[in-house]
mmCIF file of C-alpha atoms in Angstrom:
data_model
loop_
_atom_site.group_PDB
_atom_site.id
_atom_site.type_symbol
_atom_site.label_atom_id
_atom_site.label_comp_id
_atom_site.label_asym_id
_atom_site.label_seq_id
_atom_site.Cartn_x
_atom_site.Cartn_y
_atom_site.Cartn_z
ATOM 1 C CA UNK A 1 81.258 30.119 106.237
ATOM 2 C CA UNK A 2 80.032 33.009 104.092
ATOM 3 C CA UNK A 3 82.818 35.095 102.524
ATOM 4 C CA UNK A 4 82.222 38.646 101.296
ATOM 5 C CA UNK A 5 84.649 41.088 99.696
ATOM 6 C CA UNK A 6 84.337 44.865 99.858
ATOM 7 C CA UNK A 7 86.330 47.857 98.705
ATOM 8 C CA UNK A 8 85.970 51.560 99.582
ATOM 9 C CA UNK A 9 83.958 52.204 96.426
ATOM 10 C CA UNK A 10 81.063 53.860 98.235
ATOM 11 C CA UNK A 11 80.449 55.537 101.574
ATOM 12 C CA UNK A 12 79.122 53.165 104.204
ATOM 13 C CA UNK A 13 80.002 49.973 102.336
ATOM 14 C CA UNK A 14 80.949 48.053 105.510
ATOM 15 C CA UNK A 15 77.727 49.088 107.278
ATOM 16 C CA UNK A 16 75.812 47.972 104.181
ATOM 17 C CA UNK A 17 77.570 44.608 104.363
ATOM 18 C CA UNK A 18 76.610 44.212 108.035
ATOM 19 C CA UNK A 19 72.997 44.928 107.036
ATOM 20 C CA UNK A 20 73.278 42.291 104.302
ATOM 21 C CA UNK A 21 74.283 39.717 106.930
ATOM 22 C CA UNK A 22 71.256 40.681 109.023
ATOM 23 C CA UNK A 23 68.977 40.316 106.014
ATOM 24 C CA UNK A 24 70.452 36.902 105.192
ATOM 25 C CA UNK A 25 69.797 35.598 108.715
ATOM 26 C CA UNK A 26 66.315 37.133 108.852
ATOM 27 C CA UNK A 27 65.371 35.492 105.544
ATOM 28 C CA UNK A 28 66.791 32.123 106.548
ATOM 29 C CA UNK A 29 69.444 32.185 103.839
ATOM 30 C CA UNK A 30 72.017 31.530 106.576
ATOM 31 C CA UNK A 31 71.737 30.498 110.211
ATOM 32 C CA UNK A 32 72.400 32.823 113.115
ATOM 33 C CA UNK A 33 75.528 30.844 113.968
ATOM 34 C CA UNK A 34 76.949 30.813 110.429
ATOM 35 C CA UNK A 35 80.396 32.475 110.478
ATOM 36 C CA UNK A 36 80.915 35.425 108.130
ATOM 37 C CA UNK A 37 84.264 36.553 106.768
ATOM 38 C CA UNK A 38 84.590 40.024 105.239
ATOM 39 C CA UNK A 39 87.729 40.912 103.292
ATOM 40 C CA UNK A 40 88.572 44.612 103.104
ATOM 41 C CA UNK A 41 90.369 45.957 100.056
ATOM 42 C CA UNK A 42 92.997 48.663 100.460
ATOM 43 C CA UNK A 43 91.816 52.222 101.041
ATOM 44 C CA UNK A 44 90.023 54.440 103.561
ATOM 45 C CA UNK A 45 86.550 53.580 104.832
ATOM 46 C CA UNK A 46 84.829 56.619 106.323
ATOM 47 C CA UNK A 47 82.059 56.477 108.892
ATOM 48 C CA UNK A 48 80.976 55.097 112.252
ATOM 49 C CA UNK A 49 80.315 51.348 112.439
ATOM 50 C CA UNK A 50 78.355 48.993 114.681
ATOM 51 C CA UNK A 51 78.179 45.191 114.658
ATOM 52 C CA UNK A 52 75.676 43.502 116.960
ATOM 53 C CA UNK A 53 74.808 40.167 115.330
ATOM 54 C CA UNK A 54 75.342 36.659 116.762
ATOM 55 C CA UNK A 55 77.045 35.415 113.591
ATOM 56 C CA UNK A 56 80.771 34.913 114.302
ATOM 57 C CA UNK A 57 82.566 37.663 112.368
ATOM 58 C CA UNK A 58 86.026 37.756 110.808
ATOM 59 C CA UNK A 59 86.822 41.226 109.481
ATOM 60 C CA UNK A 60 90.260 41.494 107.916
ATOM 61 C CA UNK A 61 92.398 43.207 105.351
ATOM 62 C CA UNK A 62 92.574 41.403 102.025
ATOM 63 C CA UNK A 63 95.606 39.293 101.152
ATOM 64 C CA UNK A 64 98.620 41.394 100.250
ATOM 65 C CA UNK A 65 97.555 44.459 102.254
ATOM 66 C CA UNK A 66 99.299 45.882 105.307
ATOM 67 C CA UNK A 67 97.460 47.146 108.381
ATOM 68 C CA UNK A 68 98.198 50.747 107.420
ATOM 69 C CA UNK A 69 96.781 50.178 103.908
ATOM 70 C CA UNK A 70 93.228 49.544 105.165
ATOM 71 C CA UNK A 71 91.857 52.306 107.398
ATOM 72 C CA UNK A 72 88.455 52.641 109.087
ATOM 73 C CA UNK A 73 88.262 56.302 110.029
ATOM 74 C CA UNK A 74 85.803 58.786 111.548
ATOM 75 C CA UNK A 75 85.528 61.503 114.148
ATOM 76 C CA UNK A 76 83.360 60.666 117.143
ATOM 77 C CA UNK A 77 83.486 61.562 120.836
ATOM 78 C CA UNK A 78 81.456 61.966 124.023
ATOM 79 C CA UNK A 79 80.543 65.524 123.045
ATOM 80 C CA UNK A 80 78.906 64.183 119.860
ATOM 81 C CA UNK A 81 77.286 60.987 121.173
ATOM 82 C CA UNK A 82 76.867 60.310 124.879
ATOM 83 C CA UNK A 83 78.050 57.124 126.618
ATOM 84 C CA UNK A 84 80.857 54.703 125.889
ATOM 85 C CA UNK A 85 78.872 52.446 123.540
ATOM 86 C CA UNK A 86 78.026 55.381 121.240
ATOM 87 C CA UNK A 87 81.206 57.412 120.850
ATOM 88 C CA UNK A 88 83.592 54.962 119.144
ATOM 89 C CA UNK A 89 84.440 54.569 115.465
ATOM 90 C CA UNK A 90 83.619 50.849 115.684
ATOM 91 C CA UNK A 91 81.231 49.501 118.344
ATOM 92 C CA UNK A 92 80.792 45.763 118.859
ATOM 93 C CA UNK A 93 77.528 45.129 120.705
ATOM 94 C CA UNK A 94 76.137 42.866 123.402
ATOM 95 C CA UNK A 95 74.687 40.219 121.058
ATOM 96 C CA UNK A 96 77.946 39.107 119.436
ATOM 97 C CA UNK A 97 79.500 35.692 119.970
ATOM 98 C CA UNK A 98 82.980 35.769 118.418
ATOM 99 C CA UNK A 99 84.644 38.625 116.574
ATOM 100 C CA UNK A 100 88.069 38.532 114.922
ATOM 101 C CA UNK A 101 89.715 41.704 113.596
ATOM 102 C CA UNK A 102 92.873 41.236 111.568
ATOM 103 C CA UNK A 103 95.271 43.364 109.561
ATOM 104 C CA UNK A 104 93.761 46.866 109.375
ATOM 105 C CA UNK A 105 93.583 50.227 111.164
ATOM 106 C CA UNK A 106 90.791 51.879 113.144
ATOM 107 C CA UNK A 107 91.325 55.589 113.732
ATOM 108 C CA UNK A 108 89.262 58.140 115.620
ATOM 109 C CA UNK A 109 90.412 61.508 114.288
ATOM 110 C CA UNK A 110 88.978 63.591 117.147
ATOM 111 C CA UNK A 111 91.292 66.336 118.410
ATOM 112 C CA UNK A 112 90.977 67.856 121.860
ATOM 113 C CA UNK A 113 90.167 71.542 121.748
ATOM 114 C CA UNK A 114 89.840 72.412 125.448
ATOM 115 C CA UNK A 115 89.885 71.078 128.997
ATOM 116 C CA UNK A 116 86.445 69.517 129.142
ATOM 117 C CA UNK A 117 85.040 68.731 132.576
ATOM 118 C CA UNK A 118 82.089 67.004 130.870
ATOM 119 C CA UNK A 119 84.470 64.381 129.404
ATOM 120 C CA UNK A 120 83.605 65.419 125.868
ATOM 121 C CA UNK A 121 87.048 64.358 124.647
ATOM 122 C CA UNK A 122 86.547 60.633 125.295
ATOM 123 C CA UNK A 123 86.854 59.140 121.813
ATOM 124 C CA UNK A 124 87.285 55.395 121.353
ATOM 125 C CA UNK A 125 88.534 53.854 118.138
ATOM 126 C CA UNK A 126 87.126 50.475 119.250
ATOM 127 C CA UNK A 127 84.470 49.651 121.842
ATOM 128 C CA UNK A 128 83.921 45.956 122.610
ATOM 129 C CA UNK A 129 80.710 46.312 124.605
ATOM 130 C CA UNK A 130 80.057 42.626 125.297
ATOM 131 C CA UNK A 131 80.635 40.756 128.556
ATOM 132 C CA UNK A 132 79.828 37.277 127.207
ATOM 133 C CA UNK A 133 81.386 37.163 123.735
ATOM 134 C CA UNK A 134 85.043 37.088 122.761
ATOM 135 C CA UNK A 135 87.261 39.399 120.709
ATOM 136 C CA UNK A 136 90.497 38.467 118.926
ATOM 137 C CA UNK A 137 92.634 41.199 117.354
ATOM 138 C CA UNK A 138 95.745 40.337 115.341
ATOM 139 C CA UNK A 139 98.098 42.750 113.594
ATOM 140 C CA UNK A 140 95.703 45.651 114.188
ATOM 141 C CA UNK A 141 96.359 49.385 114.601
ATOM 142 C CA UNK A 142 94.171 51.470 116.947
ATOM 143 C CA UNK A 143 94.646 55.235 116.879
ATOM 144 C CA UNK A 144 92.963 57.933 118.944
ATOM 145 C CA UNK A 145 93.795 60.106 121.921
ATOM 146 C CA UNK A 146 91.591 59.567 124.966
ATOM 147 C CA UNK A 147 90.114 56.077 125.614
ATOM 148 C CA UNK A 148 91.318 54.546 122.332
ATOM 149 C CA UNK A 149 90.323 50.928 123.127
ATOM 150 C CA UNK A 150 87.513 49.951 125.498
ATOM 151 C CA UNK A 151 86.861 46.276 126.273
ATOM 152 C CA UNK A 152 84.478 44.215 128.330
ATOM 153 C CA UNK A 153 84.369 40.431 128.662
ATOM 154 C CA UNK A 154 87.179 38.451 127.041
ATOM 155 C CA UNK A 155 89.618 39.899 124.516
ATOM 156 C CA UNK A 156 92.967 38.915 123.073
ATOM 157 C CA UNK A 157 95.360 41.234 121.209
ATOM 158 C CA UNK A 158 98.391 39.897 119.332
ATOM 159 C CA UNK A 159 101.044 41.929 117.482
ATOM 160 C CA UNK A 160 98.898 45.067 117.648
ATOM 161 C CA UNK A 161 99.716 48.770 117.845
ATOM 162 C CA UNK A 162 97.694 51.152 119.987
ATOM 163 C CA UNK A 163 98.260 54.826 120.708
ATOM 164 C CA UNK A 164 96.614 57.528 122.787
ATOM 165 C CA UNK A 165 97.286 59.812 125.735
ATOM 166 C CA UNK A 166 94.727 59.269 128.534
ATOM 167 C CA UNK A 167 93.365 55.871 129.637
ATOM 168 C CA UNK A 168 93.775 54.669 126.077
ATOM 169 C CA UNK A 169 93.352 51.039 127.096
ATOM 170 C CA UNK A 170 90.510 50.595 129.554
ATOM 171 C CA UNK A 171 87.293 48.819 130.403
ATOM 172 C CA UNK A 172 85.174 46.583 132.612
ATOM 173 C CA UNK A 173 86.782 43.384 131.414
ATOM 174 C CA UNK A 174 87.056 39.890 132.768
ATOM 175 C CA UNK A 175 90.324 39.152 130.964
ATOM 176 C CA UNK A 176 92.083 41.188 128.289
ATOM 177 C CA UNK A 177 95.397 39.701 127.116
ATOM 178 C CA UNK A 178 97.917 41.747 125.105
ATOM 179 C CA UNK A 179 100.811 39.793 123.568
ATOM 180 C CA UNK A 180 103.790 41.282 121.762
ATOM 181 C CA UNK A 181 102.012 44.608 121.279
ATOM 182 C CA UNK A 182 103.501 48.076 120.796
ATOM 183 C CA UNK A 183 101.757 50.535 123.099
ATOM 184 C CA UNK A 184 102.621 54.162 122.443
ATOM 185 C CA UNK A 185 101.757 57.208 124.536
ATOM 186 C CA UNK A 186 101.470 60.166 122.206
ATOM 187 C CA UNK A 187 101.864 63.831 123.037
ATOM 188 C CA UNK A 188 98.638 65.641 123.917
ATOM 189 C CA UNK A 189 97.589 67.825 120.989
ATOM 190 C CA UNK A 190 96.867 70.672 123.433
ATOM 191 C CA UNK A 191 99.767 72.758 124.751
ATOM 192 C CA UNK A 192 101.040 72.673 128.318
ATOM 193 C CA UNK A 193 102.194 70.220 130.966
ATOM 194 C CA UNK A 194 99.723 67.329 131.167
ATOM 195 C CA UNK A 195 99.874 63.822 132.640
ATOM 196 C CA UNK A 196 99.345 60.729 130.488
ATOM 197 C CA UNK A 197 98.011 57.289 131.431
ATOM 198 C CA UNK A 198 97.985 54.061 129.439
ATOM 199 C CA UNK A 199 95.581 51.762 131.328
ATOM 200 C CA UNK A 200 92.605 52.351 133.561
ATOM 201 C CA UNK A 201 91.338 48.974 134.709
ATOM 202 C CA UNK A 202 87.771 48.591 135.896
ATOM 203 C CA UNK A 203 88.050 44.829 135.868
ATOM 204 C CA UNK A 204 85.413 42.469 137.223
ATOM 205 C CA UNK A 205 85.682 41.439 140.860
ATOM 206 C CA UNK A 206 88.557 38.957 141.432
ATOM 207 C CA UNK A 207 89.191 38.501 137.694
ATOM 208 C CA UNK A 208 92.611 38.814 135.972
ATOM 209 C CA UNK A 209 91.902 42.117 134.213
ATOM 210 C CA UNK A 210 94.491 43.435 131.745
ATOM 211 C CA UNK A 211 97.523 41.200 131.146
ATOM 212 C CA UNK A 212 100.468 42.434 129.054
ATOM 213 C CA UNK A 213 103.012 39.831 127.954
ATOM 214 C CA UNK A 214 106.208 40.737 126.050
ATOM 215 C CA UNK A 215 104.803 44.169 125.221
ATOM 216 C CA UNK A 216 106.748 47.361 124.561
ATOM 217 C CA UNK A 217 105.618 50.700 126.017
ATOM 218 C CA UNK A 218 107.024 53.729 124.197
ATOM 219 C CA UNK A 219 106.220 57.440 124.448
ATOM 220 C CA UNK A 220 106.604 60.736 122.654
ATOM 221 C CA UNK A 221 108.740 63.355 124.299
ATOM 222 C CA UNK A 222 106.440 65.631 126.274
ATOM 223 C CA UNK A 223 106.939 69.014 127.978
ATOM 224 C CA UNK A 224 109.126 68.835 131.084
ATOM 225 C CA UNK A 225 107.043 67.942 134.120
ATOM 226 C CA UNK A 226 104.499 65.884 132.153
ATOM 227 C CA UNK A 227 104.285 62.584 134.030
ATOM 228 C CA UNK A 228 103.489 59.369 132.121
ATOM 229 C CA UNK A 229 102.044 56.347 133.900
ATOM 230 C CA UNK A 230 101.298 52.737 132.925
ATOM 231 C CA UNK A 231 98.185 52.563 135.108
ATOM 232 C CA UNK A 232 96.020 54.717 137.286
ATOM 233 C CA UNK A 233 93.099 54.007 139.567
ATOM 234 C CA UNK A 234 89.633 55.431 139.090
ATOM 235 C CA UNK A 235 89.300 55.194 142.861
ATOM 236 C CA UNK A 236 85.944 53.389 143.128
ATOM 237 C CA UNK A 237 86.867 49.696 143.419
ATOM 238 C CA UNK A 238 85.735 47.904 146.590
ATOM 239 C CA UNK A 239 85.960 44.319 147.903
ATOM 240 C CA UNK A 240 82.290 43.681 147.101
ATOM 241 C CA UNK A 241 81.939 45.781 143.956
ATOM 242 C CA UNK A 242 80.961 43.958 140.746
ATOM 243 C CA UNK A 243 83.783 45.625 138.830
ATOM 244 C CA UNK A 244 86.201 48.580 138.967
ATOM 245 C CA UNK A 245 89.078 46.493 140.330
ATOM 246 C CA UNK A 246 92.565 47.824 139.567
ATOM 247 C CA UNK A 247 93.892 44.654 137.925
ATOM 248 C CA UNK A 248 96.836 45.047 135.535
ATOM 249 C CA UNK A 249 99.728 42.614 135.000
ATOM 250 C CA UNK A 250 103.026 43.193 133.188
ATOM 251 C CA UNK A 251 105.074 40.101 132.303
ATOM 252 C CA UNK A 252 108.474 40.596 130.678
ATOM 253 C CA UNK A 253 107.537 43.986 129.253
ATOM 254 C CA UNK A 254 109.854 46.778 128.150
ATOM 255 C CA UNK A 255 109.068 50.330 129.271
ATOM 256 C CA UNK A 256 110.542 53.590 127.986
ATOM 257 C CA UNK A 257 112.388 55.670 130.559
ATOM 258 C CA UNK A 258 109.906 58.445 129.807
ATOM 259 C CA UNK A 259 107.423 56.633 132.058
ATOM 260 C CA UNK A 260 107.464 57.427 135.775
ATOM 261 C CA UNK A 261 109.576 55.025 137.851
ATOM 262 C CA UNK A 262 106.559 54.226 140.039
ATOM 263 C CA UNK A 263 104.559 52.935 137.000
ATOM 264 C CA UNK A 264 101.229 53.063 138.878
ATOM 265 C CA UNK A 265 99.531 56.134 140.328
ATOM 266 C CA UNK A 266 96.882 56.741 142.943
ATOM 267 C CA UNK A 267 97.397 60.480 142.415
ATOM 268 C CA UNK A 268 99.405 60.851 145.621
ATOM 269 C CA UNK A 269 96.817 59.057 147.720
ATOM 270 C CA UNK A 270 93.812 60.938 146.342
ATOM 271 C CA UNK A 271 92.394 57.791 144.690
ATOM 272 C CA UNK A 272 91.652 54.543 146.502
ATOM 273 C CA UNK A 273 93.217 51.420 144.955
ATOM 274 C CA UNK A 274 91.582 48.001 145.140
ATOM 275 C CA UNK A 275 92.991 45.577 145.906
ATOM 276 C CA UNK A 276 95.147 47.721 148.129
ATOM 277 C CA UNK A 277 98.077 45.421 147.377
ATOM 278 C CA UNK A 278 98.364 43.410 144.202
ATOM 279 C CA UNK A 279 98.917 39.653 144.163
ATOM 280 C CA UNK A 280 99.580 37.050 141.473
ATOM 281 C CA UNK A 281 95.896 36.851 140.504
ATOM 282 C CA UNK A 282 94.738 40.470 140.415
ATOM 283 C CA UNK A 283 95.666 44.040 141.296
ATOM 284 C CA UNK A 284 98.741 45.885 140.041
ATOM 285 C CA UNK A 285 101.455 43.265 139.486
ATOM 286 C CA UNK A 286 104.533 42.658 137.364
ATOM 287 C CA UNK A 287 107.493 40.453 136.609
ATOM 288 C CA UNK A 288 110.649 40.988 134.560
ATOM 289 C CA UNK A 289 110.058 44.632 133.634
ATOM 290 C CA UNK A 290 112.908 46.168 131.662
ATOM 291 C CA UNK A 291 113.595 49.862 131.212
ATOM 292 C CA UNK A 292 114.933 51.218 127.904
ATOM 293 C CA UNK A 293 116.510 54.640 127.375
ATOM 294 C CA UNK A 294 116.472 56.855 124.280
ATOM 295 C CA UNK A 295 119.649 55.138 123.046
ATOM 296 C CA UNK A 296 117.907 51.760 123.115
ATOM 297 C CA UNK A 297 119.875 50.396 126.070
ATOM 298 C CA UNK A 298 117.869 47.986 128.244
ATOM 299 C CA UNK A 299 118.327 47.373 131.957
ATOM 300 C CA UNK A 300 116.315 45.554 134.613
ATOM 301 C CA UNK A 301 114.017 48.125 136.164
ATOM 302 C CA UNK A 302 114.472 49.422 139.707
ATOM 303 C CA UNK A 303 111.546 47.823 141.532
ATOM 304 C CA UNK A 304 112.369 49.634 144.761
ATOM 305 C CA UNK A 305 110.872 52.797 143.257
ATOM 306 C CA UNK A 306 107.424 51.293 142.633
ATOM 307 C CA UNK A 307 104.109 52.565 143.985
ATOM 308 C CA UNK A 308 103.486 50.566 147.207
ATOM 309 C CA UNK A 309 100.149 49.236 145.886
ATOM 310 C CA UNK A 310 102.065 47.202 143.288
ATOM 311 C CA UNK A 311 103.217 43.591 143.651
ATOM 312 C CA UNK A 312 106.259 41.848 142.170
ATOM 313 C CA UNK A 313 105.472 38.287 141.115
ATOM 314 C CA UNK A 314 107.897 35.420 141.482
ATOM 315 C CA UNK A 315 109.275 33.723 138.387
ATOM 316 C CA UNK A 316 107.035 30.739 139.065
ATOM 317 C CA UNK A 317 103.919 32.906 139.371
ATOM 318 C CA UNK A 318 104.751 34.774 136.148
ATOM 319 C CA UNK A 319 105.387 31.506 134.289
ATOM 320 C CA UNK A 320 102.022 30.161 135.378
ATOM 321 C CA UNK A 321 100.273 33.295 134.098
ATOM 322 C CA UNK A 322 102.173 33.098 130.825
ATOM 323 C CA UNK A 323 101.308 29.413 130.457
ATOM 324 C CA UNK A 324 97.627 30.123 131.087
ATOM 325 C CA UNK A 325 97.214 33.147 128.838
ATOM 326 C CA UNK A 326 99.973 32.689 126.243
ATOM 327 C CA UNK A 327 100.544 28.921 126.146
ATOM 328 C CA UNK A 328 102.347 28.810 122.806
ATOM 329 C CA UNK A 329 104.998 31.296 123.914
#
């Protein structure tokens, strides 16, 4: 393994380090499968980043730093750079094998200024644009507003914090596991009554999609009438479609009472949901959901109020999912 240390001493230092890795592989100094570990010193790193090399990458805050001490920050959005793979602060490309992010913050500082029918406010902090590689995030913080984290392929998030207001966890994933994460819906920076959505799954056909285990969903207070949902459908999933399946699982998660009792929305029947009814393997499904009020009191949630597209797993089914995707827990 090659180990490199950087500090925010100059603009673009992380991008320069990525270029150094490319030069080392091109010259034969290291192989294309040589792992590289980059330690980030405390401070703020400005600028948009992209990593698209096959070398396994570990990018982490240096020993003794907290996630909030090391911040990768920039403003980017759809209005600036078109398409998902171009509008994030940090884009991980199609050629990667394994990427580990640990112990720092990625923040997209874009603020919404208007209602934009052209989707100019989409602004990822992280885009994992790789169907074949794998992503591991531990003790990370992801901050933006719309579309904060986008994932394809296989990803695993442990002890992370993510915040946004619309579809701020989404993607065309095979499997994206979130364990013991704090997921916070923030107030829209624009005035008025506006809905908020945490997850929009466009999962691959018949694959698990987004799985949340022992996660906590919190929310800012919003204007009266502003509905907050765990998941919503894009409305384009079909039995034979390659992706766009509405697959989200909650296992023993805690949800603020600021979220709608139905959890899932098809926008009052305006959006198709596929599968039309969840099951243990895919679709909208849950087990052991608890509701917490502003005083911190927890109660078992009222499942009778759920959107009819959702499915309640048995204890055995939930345990099998937990064993498969979080075996040490």
